[in-house]
Amino acid sequence: MFNRIGRVLASAALLATCAMGTAQAEEKVINFGIMSTESSQNLKTIWQPFLDDMSKKTGLKVNATFASDYAGLIQGMRFNKVDVAWLGNKAAMEAVDRSNGEIFAQTSAANGAAGYWSLLIVRKDSPINSVEDMLKNAKTLTFGNGDPNSTSGYLVPGYYVFAKNHVDASTAFKRTLNSSHEVNALSVAKGQLDVATFNTESWDRLAVTQPDKVEQLKVIWKSPLIPADPMVWSKALSDENKAKIREFFASYGDTDEEKTVLKNMQLGKFLKSSDDQLLPIRQLELFKQRTEVAASTTLNAQEKETRLKEIDAGLSKLQQRITELNQKTATSTAG
């Protein structure tokens, strides 16, 4: 009997060892999620040298996973199909809140800018020259909105252009479509859309890949500065692999060859970051919700008061954290 128990325990130990070995082998492959803001082939050409360097320096096989929308990357991380992803701030917020994601680094612009800007664009020959013109003529216009999980394509213009003007972008226009930055810009250039959301990073990229199309566009609105995009990993990654990946991002761009790779990606060196990067984006999301609730005609007075109190409590909590971080920064600078 004891021999039989011993054999069972030995078998269990062997199975556990095999399972651990399989898990470790699987984690030697990192699926790197990239949003297809332009054609996947263009992005593959731009990103592959970086991913090859990442594989070489970390000892991990890095596979590119392209998604046509942010939801695909967020869901991919939730179900352990995406391990690391380059996301916009709003999409990163969703990944952190719903998909076990965590911010560990932040991109920087090749020109040293601390972020980028959301834009509204029209064709250069359009009579629309301002937000006021656009809203006044909305019922005659076809509008290209961004991916609902996009910061610059949806959240930022959704607050500054529409919520603050008490306008619902989904019903204000003759027709509203949601698409990627590149599709929106090219559709405006071709005359298929009258006005669309875009951003300065995508504008600079399109100026390189399709300069003739950029020549046909003009900007009618530019947002306040948006923090640069975060890099997000799944918390499910092992501490060992997180350390390898963090070190790679922290040091990448030190050599001339690496600087060239980043230049082709229109990026500067990566910066250290954390989930606190999302604080101003969370504020913006709540400000947008507050504006919408305050203007609501479907909520009764009690419902409106309750919802506004909840939003204000959330805003207060965010401001406390921002104040705390600012004090820490001031103390460390003074020290």
CSV table of C-alpha atoms in Angstrom, one decimal:
chain,number,residue,atom,x,y,z
A,1,MET,CA,0.0,0.0,0.0
A,2,PHE,CA,2.8,2.4,1.0
A,3,ASN,CA,4.6,1.5,-2.3
A,4,ARG,CA,1.4,2.3,-4.2
A,5,ILE,CA,1.1,5.7,-2.4
A,6,GLY,CA,4.7,6.4,-3.1
A,7,ARG,CA,4.2,5.7,-6.8
A,8,VAL,CA,1.1,7.9,-6.9
A,9,LEU,CA,3.0,10.8,-5.2
A,10,ALA,CA,6.0,10.3,-7.5
A,11,SER,CA,3.7,10.4,-10.5
A,12,ALA,CA,2.0,13.6,-9.2
A,13,ALA,CA,5.4,15.2,-8.7
A,14,LEU,CA,6.5,14.2,-12.2
A,15,LEU,CA,3.3,15.7,-13.7
A,16,ALA,CA,3.8,18.9,-11.7
A,17,THR,CA,7.4,19.1,-12.9
A,18,CYS,CA,6.2,18.6,-16.5
A,19,ALA,CA,3.5,21.3,-16.1
A,20,MET,CA,6.0,23.7,-14.7
A,21,GLY,CA,8.4,23.0,-17.5
A,22,THR,CA,5.6,23.5,-20.1
A,23,ALA,CA,4.6,26.8,-18.5
A,24,GLN,CA,8.3,28.0,-18.4
A,25,ALA,CA,8.7,26.9,-22.1
A,26,GLU,CA,5.5,28.8,-23.1
A,27,GLU,CA,6.6,31.9,-21.3
A,28,LYS,CA,9.8,32.0,-23.4
A,29,VAL,CA,7.5,33.3,-26.2
A,30,ILE,CA,6.2,36.9,-25.7
A,31,ASN,CA,3.3,38.1,-27.8
A,32,PHE,CA,3.7,41.8,-28.4
A,33,GLY,CA,0.5,43.6,-29.3
A,34,ILE,CA,0.5,46.5,-31.7
A,35,MET,CA,-2.5,48.5,-32.8
A,36,SER,CA,-2.8,48.7,-36.6
A,37,THR,CA,-3.3,52.4,-36.9
A,38,GLU,CA,-2.0,51.9,-40.4
A,39,SER,CA,-1.5,48.9,-42.7
A,40,SER,CA,0.0,45.9,-40.8
A,41,GLN,CA,2.7,45.5,-43.5
A,42,ASN,CA,3.9,49.1,-42.9
A,43,LEU,CA,3.9,48.5,-39.1
A,44,LYS,CA,5.7,45.2,-39.4
A,45,THR,CA,8.5,46.8,-41.5
A,46,ILE,CA,8.8,49.6,-38.9
A,47,TRP,CA,8.6,47.4,-35.7
A,48,GLN,CA,10.4,44.2,-36.7
A,49,PRO,CA,14.0,45.5,-36.1
A,50,PHE,CA,12.9,46.6,-32.6
A,51,LEU,CA,11.2,43.2,-31.9
A,52,ASP,CA,14.3,41.4,-33.2
A,53,ASP,CA,16.5,43.4,-30.8
A,54,MET,CA,14.1,42.6,-28.0
A,55,SER,CA,14.3,38.9,-28.7
A,56,LYS,CA,18.1,39.1,-28.9
A,57,LYS,CA,18.6,41.0,-25.7
A,58,THR,CA,16.0,39.3,-23.5
A,59,GLY,CA,16.5,35.7,-24.8
A,60,LEU,CA,12.7,35.5,-25.3
A,61,LYS,CA,11.1,34.9,-28.7
A,62,VAL,CA,9.0,38.0,-29.4
A,63,ASN,CA,6.1,37.6,-31.8
A,64,ALA,CA,4.2,40.6,-33.2
A,65,THR,CA,0.4,40.5,-32.8
A,66,PHE,CA,-1.4,43.2,-34.9
A,67,ALA,CA,-5.0,44.1,-34.0
A,68,SER,CA,-7.4,46.3,-36.0
A,69,ASP,CA,-8.8,47.9,-32.8
A,70,TYR,CA,-7.8,48.4,-29.2
A,71,ALA,CA,-10.5,46.1,-28.0
A,72,GLY,CA,-8.7,43.2,-29.7
A,73,LEU,CA,-5.5,43.9,-27.7
A,74,ILE,CA,-7.3,44.5,-24.5
A,75,GLN,CA,-9.2,41.2,-24.8
A,76,GLY,CA,-6.0,39.5,-25.9
A,77,MET,CA,-4.3,40.5,-22.7
A,78,ARG,CA,-7.3,39.5,-20.7
A,79,PHE,CA,-7.2,35.9,-22.1
A,80,ASN,CA,-3.3,35.7,-22.0
A,81,LYS,CA,-2.9,35.9,-25.8
A,82,VAL,CA,-1.1,39.3,-25.5
A,83,ASP,CA,1.8,39.7,-23.0
A,84,VAL,CA,3.1,43.2,-23.8
A,85,ALA,CA,1.3,45.9,-25.7
A,86,TRP,CA,1.8,49.4,-27.0
A,87,LEU,CA,-1.5,51.2,-26.2
A,88,GLY,CA,-3.0,54.6,-26.1
A,89,ASN,CA,-3.8,55.9,-22.6
A,90,LYS,CA,-7.5,55.2,-22.7
A,91,ALA,CA,-6.9,51.7,-24.0
A,92,ALA,CA,-4.3,51.2,-21.3
A,93,MET,CA,-6.8,52.3,-18.7
A,94,GLU,CA,-9.2,49.5,-19.9
A,95,ALA,CA,-6.3,47.0,-19.9
A,96,VAL,CA,-5.3,47.9,-16.3
A,97,ASP,CA,-8.9,47.9,-15.1
A,98,ARG,CA,-10.2,44.8,-17.0
A,99,SER,CA,-7.4,42.7,-18.3
A,100,ASN,CA,-4.8,42.4,-15.6
A,101,GLY,CA,-2.5,44.9,-17.3
A,102,GLU,CA,0.1,47.1,-15.7
A,103,ILE,CA,2.0,50.1,-17.2
A,104,PHE,CA,5.8,49.7,-16.9
A,105,ALA,CA,7.2,52.2,-19.5
A,106,GLN,CA,6.2,55.2,-21.6
A,107,THR,CA,7.1,56.2,-25.1
A,108,SER,CA,8.7,59.6,-25.9
A,109,ALA,CA,8.6,61.5,-29.1
A,110,ALA,CA,11.7,61.6,-31.4
A,111,ASN,CA,11.6,65.4,-31.1
A,112,GLY,CA,11.6,65.3,-27.3
A,113,ALA,CA,7.9,66.4,-26.9
A,114,ALA,CA,6.3,65.3,-23.7
A,115,GLY,CA,3.2,63.9,-25.5
A,116,TYR,CA,1.1,64.5,-28.6
A,117,TRP,CA,-2.1,66.2,-29.6
A,118,SER,CA,-5.6,65.2,-30.8
A,119,LEU,CA,-6.7,66.9,-34.1
A,120,LEU,CA,-9.9,67.4,-36.1
A,121,ILE,CA,-9.1,67.4,-39.8
A,122,VAL,CA,-10.9,68.3,-43.0
A,123,ARG,CA,-9.9,68.5,-46.7
A,124,LYS,CA,-7.8,71.6,-47.5
A,125,ASP,CA,-10.5,72.8,-49.9
A,126,SER,CA,-13.3,72.4,-47.3
A,127,PRO,CA,-15.3,75.5,-46.2
A,128,ILE,CA,-15.2,74.2,-42.6
A,129,ASN,CA,-12.4,76.1,-40.7
A,130,SER,CA,-13.3,75.7,-37.1
A,131,VAL,CA,-15.2,73.6,-34.5
A,132,GLU,CA,-18.0,76.3,-34.7
A,133,ASP,CA,-18.3,75.8,-38.4
A,134,MET,CA,-18.4,72.0,-38.0
A,135,LEU,CA,-21.1,72.1,-35.3
A,136,LYS,CA,-23.2,74.6,-37.2
A,137,ASN,CA,-23.2,72.4,-40.3
A,138,ALA,CA,-23.1,69.0,-38.5
A,139,LYS,CA,-26.4,67.8,-40.1
A,140,THR,CA,-24.9,68.1,-43.5
A,141,LEU,CA,-21.5,66.4,-42.7
A,142,THR,CA,-20.2,62.8,-42.5
A,143,PHE,CA,-18.0,62.5,-39.4
A,144,GLY,CA,-15.2,60.0,-38.8
A,145,ASN,CA,-14.8,59.4,-35.1
A,146,GLY,CA,-12.0,57.2,-33.6
A,147,ASP,CA,-11.9,53.8,-32.0
A,148,PRO,CA,-14.0,54.1,-28.8
A,149,ASN,CA,-10.9,53.0,-26.8
A,150,SER,CA,-8.7,55.6,-28.4
A,151,THR,CA,-7.5,58.6,-26.3
A,152,SER,CA,-6.8,61.0,-29.2
A,153,GLY,CA,-9.4,59.7,-31.6
A,154,TYR,CA,-12.3,59.5,-29.2
A,155,LEU,CA,-11.9,60.4,-25.5
A,156,VAL,CA,-10.1,63.8,-25.9
A,157,PRO,CA,-12.3,65.2,-28.7
A,158,GLY,CA,-15.3,63.6,-27.0
A,159,TYR,CA,-14.8,65.9,-24.0
A,160,TYR,CA,-13.2,69.1,-25.4
A,161,VAL,CA,-15.2,69.3,-28.6
A,162,PHE,CA,-18.5,67.6,-27.9
A,163,ALA,CA,-19.2,67.2,-24.2
A,164,LYS,CA,-18.2,70.8,-23.4
A,165,ASN,CA,-20.5,72.0,-26.2
A,166,HIS,CA,-23.3,69.7,-25.0
A,167,VAL,CA,-23.3,67.8,-28.3
A,168,ASP,CA,-23.7,64.0,-28.9
A,169,ALA,CA,-21.2,63.1,-31.7
A,170,SER,CA,-23.2,59.9,-32.5
A,171,THR,CA,-26.3,61.8,-33.4
A,172,ALA,CA,-25.2,65.3,-34.3
A,173,PHE,CA,-24.0,64.5,-37.8
A,174,LYS,CA,-25.7,63.3,-41.0
A,175,ARG,CA,-23.6,60.1,-40.5
A,176,THR,CA,-20.9,59.1,-38.0
A,177,LEU,CA,-18.4,56.3,-38.5
A,178,ASN,CA,-15.8,54.8,-36.2
A,179,SER,CA,-12.4,53.8,-37.6
A,180,SER,CA,-8.6,54.0,-37.1
A,181,HIS,CA,-6.5,57.1,-37.4
A,182,GLU,CA,-5.1,56.2,-40.8
A,183,VAL,CA,-8.5,55.2,-42.3
A,184,ASN,CA,-10.0,58.4,-41.0
A,185,ALA,CA,-7.3,60.6,-42.5
A,186,LEU,CA,-7.3,58.8,-45.9
A,187,SER,CA,-11.1,58.9,-46.0
A,188,VAL,CA,-11.0,62.7,-45.5
A,189,ALA,CA,-8.3,63.1,-48.2
A,190,LYS,CA,-10.4,61.0,-50.6
A,191,GLY,CA,-13.6,63.1,-49.8
A,192,GLN,CA,-15.4,60.1,-48.2
A,193,LEU,CA,-15.5,61.9,-44.9
A,194,ASP,CA,-16.1,65.6,-44.3
A,195,VAL,CA,-14.3,65.8,-41.0
A,196,ALA,CA,-12.5,63.3,-38.7
A,197,THR,CA,-10.4,62.9,-35.6
A,198,PHE,CA,-6.7,62.4,-36.0
A,199,ASN,CA,-3.5,63.1,-34.0
A,200,THR,CA,-0.1,64.7,-34.5
A,201,GLU,CA,1.8,61.4,-34.2
A,202,SER,CA,-0.2,59.8,-37.0
A,203,TRP,CA,0.0,63.0,-39.0
A,204,ASP,CA,3.8,62.9,-38.8
A,205,ARG,CA,3.8,59.2,-39.7
A,206,LEU,CA,1.5,59.7,-42.7
A,207,ALA,CA,3.7,62.6,-43.9
A,208,VAL,CA,6.5,60.1,-44.3
A,209,THR,CA,4.5,57.2,-45.8
A,210,GLN,CA,1.9,59.1,-47.9
A,211,PRO,CA,2.9,62.8,-48.1
A,212,ASP,CA,0.6,63.5,-51.0
A,213,LYS,CA,-2.4,62.6,-48.8
A,214,VAL,CA,-1.2,64.9,-45.9
A,215,GLU,CA,-1.0,67.7,-48.5
A,216,GLN,CA,-4.8,67.5,-49.0
A,217,LEU,CA,-5.6,67.9,-45.3
A,218,LYS,CA,-6.0,70.9,-42.9
A,219,VAL,CA,-6.4,71.0,-39.1
A,220,ILE,CA,-9.4,72.8,-37.7
A,221,TRP,CA,-8.8,72.0,-34.0
A,222,LYS,CA,-5.9,70.9,-31.8
A,223,SER,CA,-6.3,69.6,-28.2
A,224,PRO,CA,-4.3,70.3,-25.1
A,225,LEU,CA,-1.3,68.0,-24.7
A,226,ILE,CA,-1.9,64.3,-24.2
A,227,PRO,CA,0.7,62.2,-22.3
A,228,ALA,CA,2.8,59.9,-24.5
A,229,ASP,CA,1.6,56.4,-25.0
A,230,PRO,CA,2.3,53.8,-22.3
A,231,MET,CA,3.7,50.3,-22.7
A,232,VAL,CA,1.6,47.7,-20.8
A,233,TRP,CA,2.4,44.1,-19.8
A,234,SER,CA,0.3,41.4,-18.3
A,235,LYS,CA,0.7,40.9,-14.5
A,236,ALA,CA,0.7,37.2,-15.3
A,237,LEU,CA,4.3,37.4,-16.7
A,238,SER,CA,6.9,36.0,-14.4
A,239,ASP,CA,9.0,38.4,-12.3
A,240,GLU,CA,12.1,37.1,-14.1
A,241,ASN,CA,10.7,38.0,-17.5
A,242,LYS,CA,9.3,41.3,-16.3
A,243,ALA,CA,12.8,42.2,-15.2
A,244,LYS,CA,14.3,41.3,-18.6
A,245,ILE,CA,11.7,43.3,-20.4
A,246,ARG,CA,12.0,46.3,-18.1
A,247,GLU,CA,15.8,46.3,-18.5
A,248,PHE,CA,15.5,46.1,-22.3
A,249,PHE,CA,13.1,49.1,-22.5
A,250,ALA,CA,15.1,51.1,-20.0
A,251,SER,CA,18.4,50.7,-21.9
A,252,TYR,CA,17.2,50.6,-25.5
A,253,GLY,CA,18.4,53.5,-27.7
A,254,ASP,CA,21.9,53.8,-26.2
A,255,THR,CA,23.7,52.7,-29.4
A,256,ASP,CA,23.6,54.4,-32.8
A,257,GLU,CA,21.9,51.4,-34.3
A,258,GLU,CA,19.2,51.4,-31.7
A,259,LYS,CA,18.7,55.2,-32.1
A,260,THR,CA,18.2,54.6,-35.9
A,261,VAL,CA,15.5,51.9,-35.1
A,262,LEU,CA,13.7,54.3,-32.8
A,263,LYS,CA,14.0,57.1,-35.3
A,264,ASN,CA,12.3,54.9,-37.9
A,265,MET,CA,9.5,54.3,-35.4
A,266,GLN,CA,9.4,58.1,-34.8
A,267,LEU,CA,10.2,57.5,-31.2
A,268,GLY,CA,12.8,58.7,-28.6
A,269,LYS,CA,14.0,56.6,-25.7
A,270,PHE,CA,11.5,54.9,-23.5
A,271,LEU,CA,10.8,56.3,-20.1
A,272,LYS,CA,10.0,54.6,-16.8
A,273,SER,CA,6.3,54.8,-16.0
A,274,SER,CA,3.5,53.2,-13.9
A,275,ASP,CA,-0.3,53.1,-13.7
A,276,ASP,CA,-0.1,56.6,-12.2
A,277,GLN,CA,0.4,57.9,-15.8
A,278,LEU,CA,-3.3,57.3,-16.2
A,279,LEU,CA,-4.4,59.8,-13.5
A,280,PRO,CA,-5.0,62.7,-15.9
A,281,ILE,CA,-6.8,60.4,-18.3
A,282,ARG,CA,-9.0,59.1,-15.6
A,283,GLN,CA,-9.8,62.7,-14.6
A,284,LEU,CA,-10.7,63.5,-18.2
A,285,GLU,CA,-13.0,60.4,-18.4
A,286,LEU,CA,-14.8,61.5,-15.2
A,287,PHE,CA,-15.0,65.2,-16.4
A,288,LYS,CA,-16.7,63.9,-19.6
A,289,GLN,CA,-19.1,61.8,-17.6
A,290,ARG,CA,-19.9,64.7,-15.3
A,291,THR,CA,-20.7,67.0,-18.2
A,292,GLU,CA,-22.9,64.4,-19.8
A,293,VAL,CA,-24.8,63.6,-16.5
A,294,ALA,CA,-25.3,67.3,-15.7
A,295,ALA,CA,-26.8,67.9,-19.2
A,296,SER,CA,-28.9,64.7,-19.1
A,297,THR,CA,-32.6,64.9,-19.8
A,298,THR,CA,-33.3,61.3,-19.0
A,299,LEU,CA,-32.2,61.2,-15.4
A,300,ASN,CA,-34.5,62.6,-12.7
A,301,ALA,CA,-33.2,65.1,-10.1
A,302,GLN,CA,-32.4,62.5,-7.5
A,303,GLU,CA,-30.6,60.2,-10.0
A,304,LYS,CA,-28.6,63.1,-11.3
A,305,GLU,CA,-27.6,64.3,-7.8
A,306,THR,CA,-26.5,60.7,-6.8
A,307,ARG,CA,-24.5,60.2,-9.9
A,308,LEU,CA,-22.8,63.6,-9.7
A,309,LYS,CA,-21.8,62.9,-6.1
A,310,GLU,CA,-20.2,59.6,-7.1
A,311,ILE,CA,-18.3,61.3,-9.9
A,312,ASP,CA,-17.1,64.1,-7.6
A,313,ALA,CA,-15.9,61.6,-5.0
A,314,GLY,CA,-13.9,59.8,-7.8
A,315,LEU,CA,-12.4,63.1,-8.9
A,316,SER,CA,-11.5,64.0,-5.4
A,317,LYS,CA,-9.7,60.7,-4.9
A,318,LEU,CA,-7.8,61.2,-8.1
A,319,GLN,CA,-6.8,64.7,-7.1
A,320,GLN,CA,-5.5,63.5,-3.7
A,321,ARG,CA,-3.2,61.0,-5.5
A,322,ILE,CA,-2.0,63.6,-8.0
A,323,THR,CA,-1.3,66.0,-5.0
A,324,GLU,CA,0.6,63.2,-3.2
A,325,LEU,CA,2.8,62.5,-6.2
A,326,ASN,CA,3.5,66.2,-6.8
A,327,GLN,CA,4.6,66.6,-3.2
A,328,LYS,CA,6.9,63.5,-3.5
A,329,THR,CA,8.4,65.0,-6.7
A,330,ALA,CA,8.9,68.4,-5.0
A,331,THR,CA,10.6,66.8,-2.0
A,332,SER,CA,12.9,64.6,-4.1
A,333,THR,CA,13.8,67.7,-6.3
A,334,ALA,CA,14.5,69.8,-3.2
A,335,GLY,CA,16.6,67.0,-1.7
